[in-house]
Amino acid sequence: MTHSSADRRPLRLRQLDGVYLSSFFQDDKFRSAQSYKPRLDDVFVVGYPKSGTTWLQFMMCCILKKGQPPKKLEDLFQQSPFLEVVGGELVEAAPRPVIIKSHLHFDKMVFSEEAKYVCVVRNPYDCCVSFYHHTKNFPMYGFEEGTFQEFFDLFVQGQVDLGDYFAHLMSWYEQRWRPNILYITYEDIKSEPVSWILKITEFINPQLAAHFLEYPDGLEKVVNCCSVDAMKEMNAEFRRFTMVDLGACLDDSKNTSCDATRKPMSGDFVRKGIVGDWKNHFNSDQIERMKAKIASVPNASSVVAELWKGIDLP
């Protein structure tokens, strides 16, 4: 059954240049991110929200530090700034090496043939579930009492933070052939973490990959610090996190939604970190509607079938 817009609990979002955004993103910083011109030594981790970008961000920082993970969120933000949140000027000034995190569509950013991009994608069913819990946990969305049905209705319409999942998926999929893009799935990394950590290392820093092969203890440290259990140790850090920690509200005191971004999240940022949690949330009607949504996007059916042929999707 399709639910009317009147039945849905709306998220606290606005549109900027055609993109749905929460108060986590300031207009000037977001536009600055879209116009940021990458440096020759820039390394990006890109992906749709809740597709594994924070996991990869953390992993790639551990790689560059040879198995030493960020202990606090401030350390993570310094080593890996979030482009759309802090803006291009701060990223430009950040000391290198740096891992730049971004949720931008391919056609919404200035692409460079010289920079490197690690693009992570996650199947739409699990991504939707993870995004639902994320949205409930952050007060800025005004969705604390929201249900999965309400969020699902918004997700398939693309009316969630940073917009439509499938538009993002297809924008980067169509560019995966480029030699400076490493295109990987969340599920593949979960199934073979050692192999994929080595591939990521070889892609962003071949010298480090050689180091890990010669000294496997360093590689083991990276694998261990990026496990779900290790990542969950950061949940206390995420719970104290607000947008104020990035200074993003300091010049926005007149924004009526700013107070919500000053409130810390509830729940756990790193929740389960598994493949297949969608089975605990989707009912038969939602499965059929997701399949219909996939079928309505040009080429998406074949792309989803190709990328996730090894897992049990409807």
PDB file of C-alpha atoms in Angstrom:
ATOM      1  CA  MET A   1       0.000   0.000   0.000  1.00  0.00           C
ATOM      2  CA  THR A   2       1.367   3.407  -0.970  1.00  0.00           C
ATOM      3  CA  HIS A   3       1.086   6.000   1.766  1.00  0.00           C
ATOM      4  CA  SER A   4       0.054   9.552   0.960  1.00  0.00           C
ATOM      5  CA  SER A   5       2.313  12.460   1.836  1.00  0.00           C
ATOM      6  CA  ALA A   6      -0.205  13.446   4.515  1.00  0.00           C
ATOM      7  CA  ASP A   7       0.504  10.156   6.325  1.00  0.00           C
ATOM      8  CA  ARG A   8       4.249  10.746   6.509  1.00  0.00           C
ATOM      9  CA  ARG A   9       6.112  12.378   9.329  1.00  0.00           C
ATOM     10  CA  PRO A  10       8.325  14.910   7.513  1.00  0.00           C
ATOM     11  CA  LEU A  11      12.010  15.251   8.243  1.00  0.00           C
ATOM     12  CA  ARG A  12      13.395  18.627   9.218  1.00  0.00           C
ATOM     13  CA  LEU A  13      15.115  19.308   5.886  1.00  0.00           C
ATOM     14  CA  ARG A  14      15.470  22.099   3.365  1.00  0.00           C
ATOM     15  CA  GLN A  15      16.461  22.109  -0.294  1.00  0.00           C
ATOM     16  CA  LEU A  16      19.634  23.777  -1.523  1.00  0.00           C
ATOM     17  CA  ASP A  17      20.402  23.684  -5.237  1.00  0.00           C
ATOM     18  CA  GLY A  18      17.988  20.767  -5.553  1.00  0.00           C
ATOM     19  CA  VAL A  19      19.533  18.740  -2.704  1.00  0.00           C
ATOM     20  CA  TYR A  20      17.698  17.872   0.524  1.00  0.00           C
ATOM     21  CA  LEU A  21      19.826  18.923   3.502  1.00  0.00           C
ATOM     22  CA  SER A  22      19.544  18.906   7.279  1.00  0.00           C
ATOM     23  CA  SER A  23      20.836  21.707   9.491  1.00  0.00           C
ATOM     24  CA  PHE A  24      24.047  19.679   9.836  1.00  0.00           C
ATOM     25  CA  PHE A  25      25.066  21.305   6.546  1.00  0.00           C
ATOM     26  CA  GLN A  26      25.410  25.068   6.187  1.00  0.00           C
ATOM     27  CA  ASP A  27      24.654  26.673   2.829  1.00  0.00           C
ATOM     28  CA  ASP A  28      28.027  28.356   2.393  1.00  0.00           C
ATOM     29  CA  LYS A  29      30.017  25.300   3.470  1.00  0.00           C
ATOM     30  CA  PHE A  30      28.009  23.001   1.184  1.00  0.00           C
ATOM     31  CA  ARG A  31      28.445  25.247  -1.838  1.00  0.00           C
ATOM     32  CA  SER A  32      32.118  25.620  -0.995  1.00  0.00           C
ATOM     33  CA  ALA A  33      32.397  21.824  -0.971  1.00  0.00           C
ATOM     34  CA  GLN A  34      30.811  21.575  -4.412  1.00  0.00           C
ATOM     35  CA  SER A  35      33.357  23.983  -5.854  1.00  0.00           C
ATOM     36  CA  TYR A  36      36.419  22.561  -4.071  1.00  0.00           C
ATOM     37  CA  LYS A  37      39.244  21.873  -6.542  1.00  0.00           C
ATOM     38  CA  PRO A  38      41.167  18.774  -5.436  1.00  0.00           C
ATOM     39  CA  ARG A  39      44.906  18.893  -4.916  1.00  0.00           C
ATOM     40  CA  LEU A  40      47.161  16.377  -6.652  1.00  0.00           C
ATOM     41  CA  ASP A  41      47.700  14.419  -3.439  1.00  0.00           C
ATOM     42  CA  ASP A  42      44.064  14.368  -2.308  1.00  0.00           C
ATOM     43  CA  VAL A  43      42.447  11.062  -1.352  1.00  0.00           C
ATOM     44  CA  PHE A  44      38.653  10.915  -1.025  1.00  0.00           C
ATOM     45  CA  VAL A  45      36.305   8.395   0.523  1.00  0.00           C
ATOM     46  CA  VAL A  46      32.888   8.888  -1.065  1.00  0.00           C
ATOM     47  CA  GLY A  47      29.534   7.198  -0.675  1.00  0.00           C
ATOM     48  CA  TYR A  48      25.855   7.678   0.092  1.00  0.00           C
ATOM     49  CA  PRO A  49      25.045   8.181   3.793  1.00  0.00           C
ATOM     50  CA  LYS A  50      25.099   4.962   5.840  1.00  0.00           C
ATOM     51  CA  SER A  51      26.868   3.018   3.106  1.00  0.00           C
ATOM     52  CA  GLY A  52      30.070   2.571   5.107  1.00  0.00           C
ATOM     53  CA  THR A  53      31.790   5.915   4.552  1.00  0.00           C
ATOM     54  CA  THR A  54      32.587   6.441   8.242  1.00  0.00           C
ATOM     55  CA  TRP A  55      33.912   2.879   8.462  1.00  0.00           C
ATOM     56  CA  LEU A  56      36.128   3.430   5.409  1.00  0.00           C
ATOM     57  CA  GLN A  57      37.128   6.862   6.694  1.00  0.00           C
ATOM     58  CA  PHE A  58      38.273   5.281   9.964  1.00  0.00           C
ATOM     59  CA  MET A  59      39.938   2.378   8.135  1.00  0.00           C
ATOM     60  CA  MET A  60      41.895   4.615   5.782  1.00  0.00           C
ATOM     61  CA  CYS A  61      43.102   6.755   8.690  1.00  0.00           C
ATOM     62  CA  CYS A  62      44.277   3.556  10.407  1.00  0.00           C
ATOM     63  CA  ILE A  63      46.085   2.552   7.214  1.00  0.00           C
ATOM     64  CA  LEU A  64      47.969   5.846   6.990  1.00  0.00           C
ATOM     65  CA  LYS A  65      48.879   5.588  10.692  1.00  0.00           C
ATOM     66  CA  LYS A  66      50.001   1.940  10.281  1.00  0.00           C
ATOM     67  CA  GLY A  67      47.354   0.555  12.604  1.00  0.00           C
ATOM     68  CA  GLN A  68      47.008   3.425  15.078  1.00  0.00           C
ATOM     69  CA  PRO A  69      43.301   4.366  15.165  1.00  0.00           C
ATOM     70  CA  PRO A  70      41.931   7.820  15.982  1.00  0.00           C
ATOM     71  CA  LYS A  71      41.090   7.801  19.697  1.00  0.00           C
ATOM     72  CA  LYS A  72      38.769  10.796  19.673  1.00  0.00           C
ATOM     73  CA  LEU A  73      36.436  12.310  17.126  1.00  0.00           C
ATOM     74  CA  GLU A  74      38.605  15.411  17.005  1.00  0.00           C
ATOM     75  CA  ASP A  75      41.474  13.199  15.821  1.00  0.00           C
ATOM     76  CA  LEU A  76      39.260  11.629  13.161  1.00  0.00           C
ATOM     77  CA  PHE A  77      38.035  15.025  11.935  1.00  0.00           C
ATOM     78  CA  GLN A  78      41.581  16.363  11.721  1.00  0.00           C
ATOM     79  CA  GLN A  79      42.836  13.337   9.810  1.00  0.00           C
ATOM     80  CA  SER A  80      39.696  13.089   7.684  1.00  0.00           C
ATOM     81  CA  PRO A  81      37.600  16.268   7.321  1.00  0.00           C
ATOM     82  CA  PHE A  82      34.004  15.985   6.108  1.00  0.00           C
ATOM     83  CA  LEU A  83      33.999  18.161   2.981  1.00  0.00           C
ATOM     84  CA  GLU A  84      30.339  19.221   2.952  1.00  0.00           C
ATOM     85  CA  VAL A  85      30.371  20.087   6.659  1.00  0.00           C
ATOM     86  CA  VAL A  86      33.613  22.042   7.001  1.00  0.00           C
ATOM     87  CA  GLY A  87      33.789  23.477   3.476  1.00  0.00           C
ATOM     88  CA  GLY A  88      36.444  23.540   0.807  1.00  0.00           C
ATOM     89  CA  GLU A  89      38.561  26.270   2.403  1.00  0.00           C
ATOM     90  CA  LEU A  90      39.251  24.238   5.537  1.00  0.00           C
ATOM     91  CA  VAL A  91      39.994  21.122   3.493  1.00  0.00           C
ATOM     92  CA  GLU A  92      42.389  23.106   1.307  1.00  0.00           C
ATOM     93  CA  ALA A  93      44.250  24.260   4.420  1.00  0.00           C
ATOM     94  CA  ALA A  94      44.306  20.846   6.117  1.00  0.00           C
ATOM     95  CA  PRO A  95      47.781  19.303   6.585  1.00  0.00           C
ATOM     96  CA  ARG A  96      48.521  16.365   4.299  1.00  0.00           C
ATOM     97  CA  PRO A  97      48.205  13.421   4.121  1.00  0.00           C
ATOM     98  CA  VAL A  98      44.459  13.662   4.593  1.00  0.00           C
ATOM     99  CA  ILE A  99      41.412  11.517   3.818  1.00  0.00           C
ATOM    100  CA  ILE A 100      38.532  13.697   2.582  1.00  0.00           C
ATOM    101  CA  LYS A 101      35.060  12.343   3.316  1.00  0.00           C
ATOM    102  CA  SER A 102      32.174  13.260   1.004  1.00  0.00           C
ATOM    103  CA  HIS A 103      28.581  12.236   0.298  1.00  0.00           C
ATOM    104  CA  LEU A 104      28.378  14.292  -2.914  1.00  0.00           C
ATOM    105  CA  HIS A 105      27.099  12.840  -6.176  1.00  0.00           C
ATOM    106  CA  PHE A 106      29.777  12.549  -8.841  1.00  0.00           C
ATOM    107  CA  ASP A 107      28.253  15.383 -10.854  1.00  0.00           C
ATOM    108  CA  LYS A 108      27.967  17.645  -7.794  1.00  0.00           C
ATOM    109  CA  MET A 109      31.708  17.867  -7.154  1.00  0.00           C
ATOM    110  CA  VAL A 110      34.767  19.045  -9.070  1.00  0.00           C
ATOM    111  CA  PHE A 111      36.374  15.795 -10.186  1.00  0.00           C
ATOM    112  CA  SER A 112      40.133  15.551 -10.666  1.00  0.00           C
ATOM    113  CA  GLU A 113      41.977  12.934 -12.708  1.00  0.00           C
ATOM    114  CA  GLU A 114      44.942  13.405 -10.354  1.00  0.00           C
ATOM    115  CA  ALA A 115      43.202  12.796  -7.021  1.00  0.00           C
ATOM    116  CA  LYS A 116      42.169   9.343  -5.779  1.00  0.00           C
ATOM    117  CA  TYR A 117      38.636   8.288  -4.876  1.00  0.00           C
ATOM    118  CA  VAL A 118      37.560   5.261  -2.862  1.00  0.00           C
ATOM    119  CA  CYS A 119      33.821   4.867  -3.480  1.00  0.00           C
ATOM    120  CA  VAL A 120      31.869   2.526  -1.197  1.00  0.00           C
ATOM    121  CA  VAL A 121      28.309   1.395  -1.926  1.00  0.00           C
ATOM    122  CA  ARG A 122      25.853  -0.637   0.164  1.00  0.00           C
ATOM    123  CA  ASN A 123      22.749  -2.506  -0.916  1.00  0.00           C
ATOM    124  CA  PRO A 124      19.635  -0.301  -0.795  1.00  0.00           C
ATOM    125  CA  TYR A 125      17.751  -2.469   1.698  1.00  0.00           C
ATOM    126  CA  ASP A 126      20.394  -2.410   4.435  1.00  0.00           C
ATOM    127  CA  CYS A 127      21.277   1.195   3.647  1.00  0.00           C
ATOM    128  CA  CYS A 128      17.652   2.218   4.175  1.00  0.00           C
ATOM    129  CA  VAL A 129      17.514   0.439   7.549  1.00  0.00           C
ATOM    130  CA  SER A 130      20.777   1.959   8.746  1.00  0.00           C
ATOM    131  CA  PHE A 131      19.723   5.432   7.597  1.00  0.00           C
ATOM    132  CA  TYR A 132      16.421   5.028   9.479  1.00  0.00           C
ATOM    133  CA  HIS A 133      18.190   4.389  12.786  1.00  0.00           C
ATOM    134  CA  HIS A 134      20.647   7.205  12.101  1.00  0.00           C
ATOM    135  CA  THR A 135      17.789   9.629  11.439  1.00  0.00           C
ATOM    136  CA  LYS A 136      15.943   8.633  14.618  1.00  0.00           C
ATOM    137  CA  ASN A 137      19.082   9.109  16.693  1.00  0.00           C
ATOM    138  CA  PHE A 138      19.915  12.680  15.636  1.00  0.00           C
ATOM    139  CA  PRO A 139      17.547  15.318  17.126  1.00  0.00           C
ATOM    140  CA  MET A 140      18.192  17.705  14.219  1.00  0.00           C
ATOM    141  CA  TYR A 141      15.852  15.623  12.031  1.00  0.00           C
ATOM    142  CA  GLY A 142      12.873  15.911  14.398  1.00  0.00           C
ATOM    143  CA  PHE A 143      12.207  12.207  13.820  1.00  0.00           C
ATOM    144  CA  GLU A 144      12.732  10.697  17.279  1.00  0.00           C
ATOM    145  CA  GLU A 145       9.242   9.162  17.250  1.00  0.00           C
ATOM    146  CA  GLY A 146       9.320   8.234  13.569  1.00  0.00           C
ATOM    147  CA  THR A 147       8.574   4.698  12.394  1.00  0.00           C
ATOM    148  CA  PHE A 148      10.386   2.608   9.819  1.00  0.00           C
ATOM    149  CA  GLN A 149       7.308   2.788   7.572  1.00  0.00           C
ATOM    150  CA  GLU A 150       7.431   6.583   7.649  1.00  0.00           C
ATOM    151  CA  PHE A 151      11.145   6.661   6.895  1.00  0.00           C
ATOM    152  CA  PHE A 152      10.830   4.055   4.147  1.00  0.00           C
ATOM    153  CA  ASP A 153       8.198   6.185   2.401  1.00  0.00           C
ATOM    154  CA  LEU A 154      10.608   9.122   2.431  1.00  0.00           C
ATOM    155  CA  PHE A 155      13.606   7.014   1.378  1.00  0.00           C
ATOM    156  CA  VAL A 156      11.994   5.644  -1.783  1.00  0.00           C
ATOM    157  CA  GLN A 157      10.951   9.194  -2.708  1.00  0.00           C
ATOM    158  CA  GLY A 158      14.495  10.479  -2.176  1.00  0.00           C
ATOM    159  CA  GLN A 159      13.236  12.900   0.487  1.00  0.00           C
ATOM    160  CA  VAL A 160      15.982  12.199   3.013  1.00  0.00           C
ATOM    161  CA  ASP A 161      19.198  13.967   3.983  1.00  0.00           C
ATOM    162  CA  LEU A 162      21.404  14.410   0.886  1.00  0.00           C
ATOM    163  CA  GLY A 163      18.708  13.119  -1.420  1.00  0.00           C
ATOM    164  CA  ASP A 164      18.035  10.048  -3.503  1.00  0.00           C
ATOM    165  CA  TYR A 165      20.023   6.853  -2.928  1.00  0.00           C
ATOM    166  CA  PHE A 166      19.729   5.655  -6.514  1.00  0.00           C
ATOM    167  CA  ALA A 167      20.802   8.945  -8.072  1.00  0.00           C
ATOM    168  CA  HIS A 168      23.962   8.759  -5.970  1.00  0.00           C
ATOM    169  CA  LEU A 169      24.523   5.069  -6.720  1.00  0.00           C
ATOM    170  CA  MET A 170      24.242   5.506 -10.474  1.00  0.00           C
ATOM    171  CA  SER A 171      26.313   8.703 -10.609  1.00  0.00           C
ATOM    172  CA  TRP A 172      29.406   6.937  -9.252  1.00  0.00           C
ATOM    173  CA  TYR A 173      28.725   3.536 -10.816  1.00  0.00           C
ATOM    174  CA  GLU A 174      28.900   5.093 -14.272  1.00  0.00           C
ATOM    175  CA  GLN A 175      32.409   6.381 -13.458  1.00  0.00           C
ATOM    176  CA  ARG A 176      33.810   3.196 -11.879  1.00  0.00           C
ATOM    177  CA  TRP A 177      36.002   2.513 -14.938  1.00  0.00           C
ATOM    178  CA  ARG A 178      38.256   5.463 -14.166  1.00  0.00           C
ATOM    179  CA  PRO A 179      41.733   4.360 -12.977  1.00  0.00           C
ATOM    180  CA  ASN A 180      41.677   6.800 -10.068  1.00  0.00           C
ATOM    181  CA  ILE A 181      38.401   5.424  -8.657  1.00  0.00           C
ATOM    182  CA  LEU A 182      38.367   2.295  -6.488  1.00  0.00           C
ATOM    183  CA  TYR A 183      34.734   1.149  -6.484  1.00  0.00           C
ATOM    184  CA  ILE A 184      33.884  -1.326  -3.725  1.00  0.00           C
ATOM    185  CA  THR A 185      30.867  -2.661  -1.866  1.00  0.00           C
ATOM    186  CA  TYR A 186      30.334  -2.646   1.877  1.00  0.00           C
ATOM    187  CA  GLU A 187      29.421  -6.313   1.662  1.00  0.00           C
ATOM    188  CA  ASP A 188      32.668  -7.320  -0.074  1.00  0.00           C
ATOM    189  CA  ILE A 189      34.760  -5.631   2.612  1.00  0.00           C
ATOM    190  CA  LYS A 190      32.732  -7.385   5.322  1.00  0.00           C
ATOM    191  CA  SER A 191      33.311 -10.774   3.697  1.00  0.00           C
ATOM    192  CA  GLU A 192      37.048 -10.348   2.999  1.00  0.00           C
ATOM    193  CA  PRO A 193      38.429  -7.538   5.189  1.00  0.00           C
ATOM    194  CA  VAL A 194      42.131  -8.443   4.931  1.00  0.00           C
ATOM    195  CA  SER A 195      42.078  -8.685   1.146  1.00  0.00           C
ATOM    196  CA  TRP A 196      40.189  -5.421   0.721  1.00  0.00           C
ATOM    197  CA  ILE A 197      42.278  -3.490   3.239  1.00  0.00           C
ATOM    198  CA  LEU A 198      45.331  -4.497   1.222  1.00  0.00           C
ATOM    199  CA  LYS A 199      43.629  -3.413  -2.026  1.00  0.00           C
ATOM    200  CA  ILE A 200      42.680  -0.070  -0.521  1.00  0.00           C
ATOM    201  CA  THR A 201      46.218   0.414   0.782  1.00  0.00           C
ATOM    202  CA  GLU A 202      47.736  -0.457  -2.592  1.00  0.00           C
ATOM    203  CA  PHE A 203      45.396   2.051  -4.223  1.00  0.00           C
ATOM    204  CA  ILE A 204      46.043   4.999  -1.905  1.00  0.00           C
ATOM    205  CA  ASN A 205      49.686   4.291  -0.964  1.00  0.00           C
ATOM    206  CA  PRO A 206      51.579   1.437  -2.692  1.00  0.00           C
ATOM    207  CA  GLN A 207      54.592   1.932  -0.404  1.00  0.00           C
ATOM    208  CA  LEU A 208      52.439   1.256   2.646  1.00  0.00           C
ATOM    209  CA  ALA A 209      51.023  -1.867   1.008  1.00  0.00           C
ATOM    210  CA  ALA A 210      54.574  -3.158   0.547  1.00  0.00           C
ATOM    211  CA  HIS A 211      55.271  -2.321   4.201  1.00  0.00           C
ATOM    212  CA  PHE A 212      52.244  -4.328   5.361  1.00  0.00           C
ATOM    213  CA  LEU A 213      53.303  -7.318   3.262  1.00  0.00           C
ATOM    214  CA  GLU A 214      56.767  -7.188   4.816  1.00  0.00           C
ATOM    215  CA  TYR A 215      55.471  -6.494   8.329  1.00  0.00           C
ATOM    216  CA  PRO A 216      52.065  -8.210   8.606  1.00  0.00           C
ATOM    217  CA  ASP A 217      51.657  -7.161  12.241  1.00  0.00           C
ATOM    218  CA  GLY A 218      50.815  -3.671  10.980  1.00  0.00           C
ATOM    219  CA  LEU A 219      48.133  -5.047   8.684  1.00  0.00           C
ATOM    220  CA  GLU A 220      46.698  -7.094  11.546  1.00  0.00           C
ATOM    221  CA  LYS A 221      46.480  -3.929  13.650  1.00  0.00           C
ATOM    222  CA  VAL A 222      44.490  -2.199  10.905  1.00  0.00           C
ATOM    223  CA  VAL A 223      42.114  -5.161  10.592  1.00  0.00           C
ATOM    224  CA  ASN A 224      41.574  -5.294  14.352  1.00  0.00           C
ATOM    225  CA  CYS A 225      41.026  -1.562  14.828  1.00  0.00           C
ATOM    226  CA  CYS A 226      38.388  -1.553  12.059  1.00  0.00           C
ATOM    227  CA  SER A 227      36.332  -4.449  13.408  1.00  0.00           C
ATOM    228  CA  VAL A 228      32.741  -3.741  14.446  1.00  0.00           C
ATOM    229  CA  ASP A 229      33.583  -4.324  18.120  1.00  0.00           C
ATOM    230  CA  ALA A 230      36.515  -1.906  17.936  1.00  0.00           C
ATOM    231  CA  MET A 231      34.415   0.685  16.113  1.00  0.00           C
ATOM    232  CA  LYS A 232      31.697   0.396  18.774  1.00  0.00           C
ATOM    233  CA  GLU A 233      34.230   1.693  21.286  1.00  0.00           C
ATOM    234  CA  MET A 234      33.805   5.048  19.507  1.00  0.00           C
ATOM    235  CA  ASN A 235      30.067   5.185  20.301  1.00  0.00           C
ATOM    236  CA  ALA A 236      30.629   7.200  23.473  1.00  0.00           C
ATOM    237  CA  GLU A 237      32.528   9.723  21.353  1.00  0.00           C
ATOM    238  CA  PHE A 238      29.700   9.912  18.833  1.00  0.00           C
ATOM    239  CA  ARG A 239      27.092  10.347  21.574  1.00  0.00           C
ATOM    240  CA  ARG A 240      28.825  13.470  22.850  1.00  0.00           C
ATOM    241  CA  PHE A 241      29.157  14.753  19.292  1.00  0.00           C
ATOM    242  CA  THR A 242      27.158  17.719  18.092  1.00  0.00           C
ATOM    243  CA  MET A 243      27.599  19.966  15.097  1.00  0.00           C
ATOM    244  CA  VAL A 244      29.167  22.495  17.456  1.00  0.00           C
ATOM    245  CA  ASP A 245      32.224  20.226  17.643  1.00  0.00           C
ATOM    246  CA  LEU A 246      32.952  21.155  14.043  1.00  0.00           C
ATOM    247  CA  GLY A 247      32.204  24.818  14.571  1.00  0.00           C
ATOM    248  CA  ALA A 248      29.421  24.612  12.007  1.00  0.00           C
ATOM    249  CA  CYS A 249      26.815  26.383  14.135  1.00  0.00           C
ATOM    250  CA  LEU A 250      28.983  29.238  15.317  1.00  0.00           C
ATOM    251  CA  ASP A 251      27.930  31.593  12.531  1.00  0.00           C
ATOM    252  CA  ASP A 252      24.363  30.353  12.339  1.00  0.00           C
ATOM    253  CA  SER A 253      22.853  31.480  15.642  1.00  0.00           C
ATOM    254  CA  LYS A 254      19.743  32.819  13.928  1.00  0.00           C
ATOM    255  CA  ASN A 255      18.896  29.472  12.362  1.00  0.00           C
ATOM    256  CA  THR A 256      15.824  28.184  14.223  1.00  0.00           C
ATOM    257  CA  SER A 257      16.884  24.585  13.678  1.00  0.00           C
ATOM    258  CA  CYS A 258      20.353  25.201  15.058  1.00  0.00           C
ATOM    259  CA  ASP A 259      19.400  24.298  18.633  1.00  0.00           C
ATOM    260  CA  ALA A 260      18.580  20.766  17.524  1.00  0.00           C
ATOM    261  CA  THR A 261      22.028  20.342  16.056  1.00  0.00           C
ATOM    262  CA  ARG A 262      23.495  21.339  19.414  1.00  0.00           C
ATOM    263  CA  LYS A 263      21.894  18.295  21.037  1.00  0.00           C
ATOM    264  CA  PRO A 264      23.962  15.093  21.043  1.00  0.00           C
ATOM    265  CA  MET A 265      22.686  12.004  19.303  1.00  0.00           C
ATOM    266  CA  SER A 266      20.938   9.190  21.138  1.00  0.00           C
ATOM    267  CA  GLY A 267      21.563   5.495  20.561  1.00  0.00           C
ATOM    268  CA  ASP A 268      24.680   4.105  18.900  1.00  0.00           C
ATOM    269  CA  PHE A 269      26.275   5.531  15.751  1.00  0.00           C
ATOM    270  CA  VAL A 270      27.969   2.173  15.124  1.00  0.00           C
ATOM    271  CA  ARG A 271      25.010  -0.170  15.558  1.00  0.00           C
ATOM    272  CA  LYS A 272      25.264  -3.700  14.130  1.00  0.00           C
ATOM    273  CA  GLY A 273      27.556  -3.463  11.135  1.00  0.00           C
ATOM    274  CA  ILE A 274      26.064  -6.559   9.520  1.00  0.00           C
ATOM    275  CA  VAL A 275      24.748  -7.622   6.134  1.00  0.00           C
ATOM    276  CA  GLY A 276      21.065  -8.571   5.947  1.00  0.00           C
ATOM    277  CA  ASP A 277      19.537  -6.534   8.780  1.00  0.00           C
ATOM    278  CA  TRP A 278      16.858  -5.450   6.300  1.00  0.00           C
ATOM    279  CA  LYS A 279      15.165  -8.820   6.935  1.00  0.00           C
ATOM    280  CA  ASN A 280      14.345  -7.637  10.462  1.00  0.00           C
ATOM    281  CA  HIS A 281      12.589  -4.500   9.215  1.00  0.00           C
ATOM    282  CA  PHE A 282      11.051  -4.899   5.741  1.00  0.00           C
ATOM    283  CA  ASN A 283       7.549  -6.293   5.307  1.00  0.00           C
ATOM    284  CA  SER A 284       6.295  -7.794   2.047  1.00  0.00           C
ATOM    285  CA  ASP A 285       4.721  -4.534   0.864  1.00  0.00           C
ATOM    286  CA  GLN A 286       7.948  -2.612   1.458  1.00  0.00           C
ATOM    287  CA  ILE A 287       9.955  -5.255  -0.403  1.00  0.00           C
ATOM    288  CA  GLU A 288       7.677  -4.947  -3.427  1.00  0.00           C
ATOM    289  CA  ARG A 289       7.827  -1.163  -3.334  1.00  0.00           C
ATOM    290  CA  MET A 290      11.621  -1.200  -3.146  1.00  0.00           C
ATOM    291  CA  LYS A 291      11.755  -3.589  -6.098  1.00  0.00           C
ATOM    292  CA  ALA A 292       9.416  -1.276  -8.021  1.00  0.00           C
ATOM    293  CA  LYS A 293      11.594   1.715  -7.165  1.00  0.00           C
ATOM    294  CA  ILE A 294      14.699  -0.103  -8.426  1.00  0.00           C
ATOM    295  CA  ALA A 295      12.884  -1.066 -11.626  1.00  0.00           C
ATOM    296  CA  SER A 296      11.835   2.552 -12.208  1.00  0.00           C
ATOM    297  CA  VAL A 297      15.439   3.831 -12.296  1.00  0.00           C
ATOM    298  CA  PRO A 298      17.141   3.313 -15.686  1.00  0.00           C
ATOM    299  CA  ASN A 299      19.678   0.461 -15.484  1.00  0.00           C
ATOM    300  CA  ALA A 300      19.361   0.183 -11.694  1.00  0.00           C
ATOM    301  CA  SER A 301      17.962  -3.359 -11.775  1.00  0.00           C
ATOM    302  CA  SER A 302      21.008  -4.714 -13.586  1.00  0.00           C
ATOM    303  CA  VAL A 303      23.396  -2.662 -11.436  1.00  0.00           C
ATOM    304  CA  VAL A 304      21.879  -3.917  -8.173  1.00  0.00           C
ATOM    305  CA  ALA A 305      21.900  -7.485  -9.496  1.00  0.00           C
ATOM    306  CA  GLU A 306      25.558  -7.149 -10.531  1.00  0.00           C
ATOM    307  CA  LEU A 307      26.858  -5.501  -7.372  1.00  0.00           C
ATOM    308  CA  TRP A 308      25.014  -7.708  -4.889  1.00  0.00           C
ATOM    309  CA  LYS A 309      24.699 -11.009  -6.718  1.00  0.00           C
ATOM    310  CA  GLY A 310      26.454 -12.761  -3.842  1.00  0.00           C
ATOM    311  CA  ILE A 311      23.959 -11.837  -1.134  1.00  0.00           C
ATOM    312  CA  ASP A 312      20.328 -12.720  -0.581  1.00  0.00           C
ATOM    313  CA  LEU A 313      18.362  -9.724  -1.852  1.00  0.00           C
ATOM    314  CA  PRO A 314      14.693  -9.928  -2.920  1.00  0.00           C
TER     315      PRO A 314
END
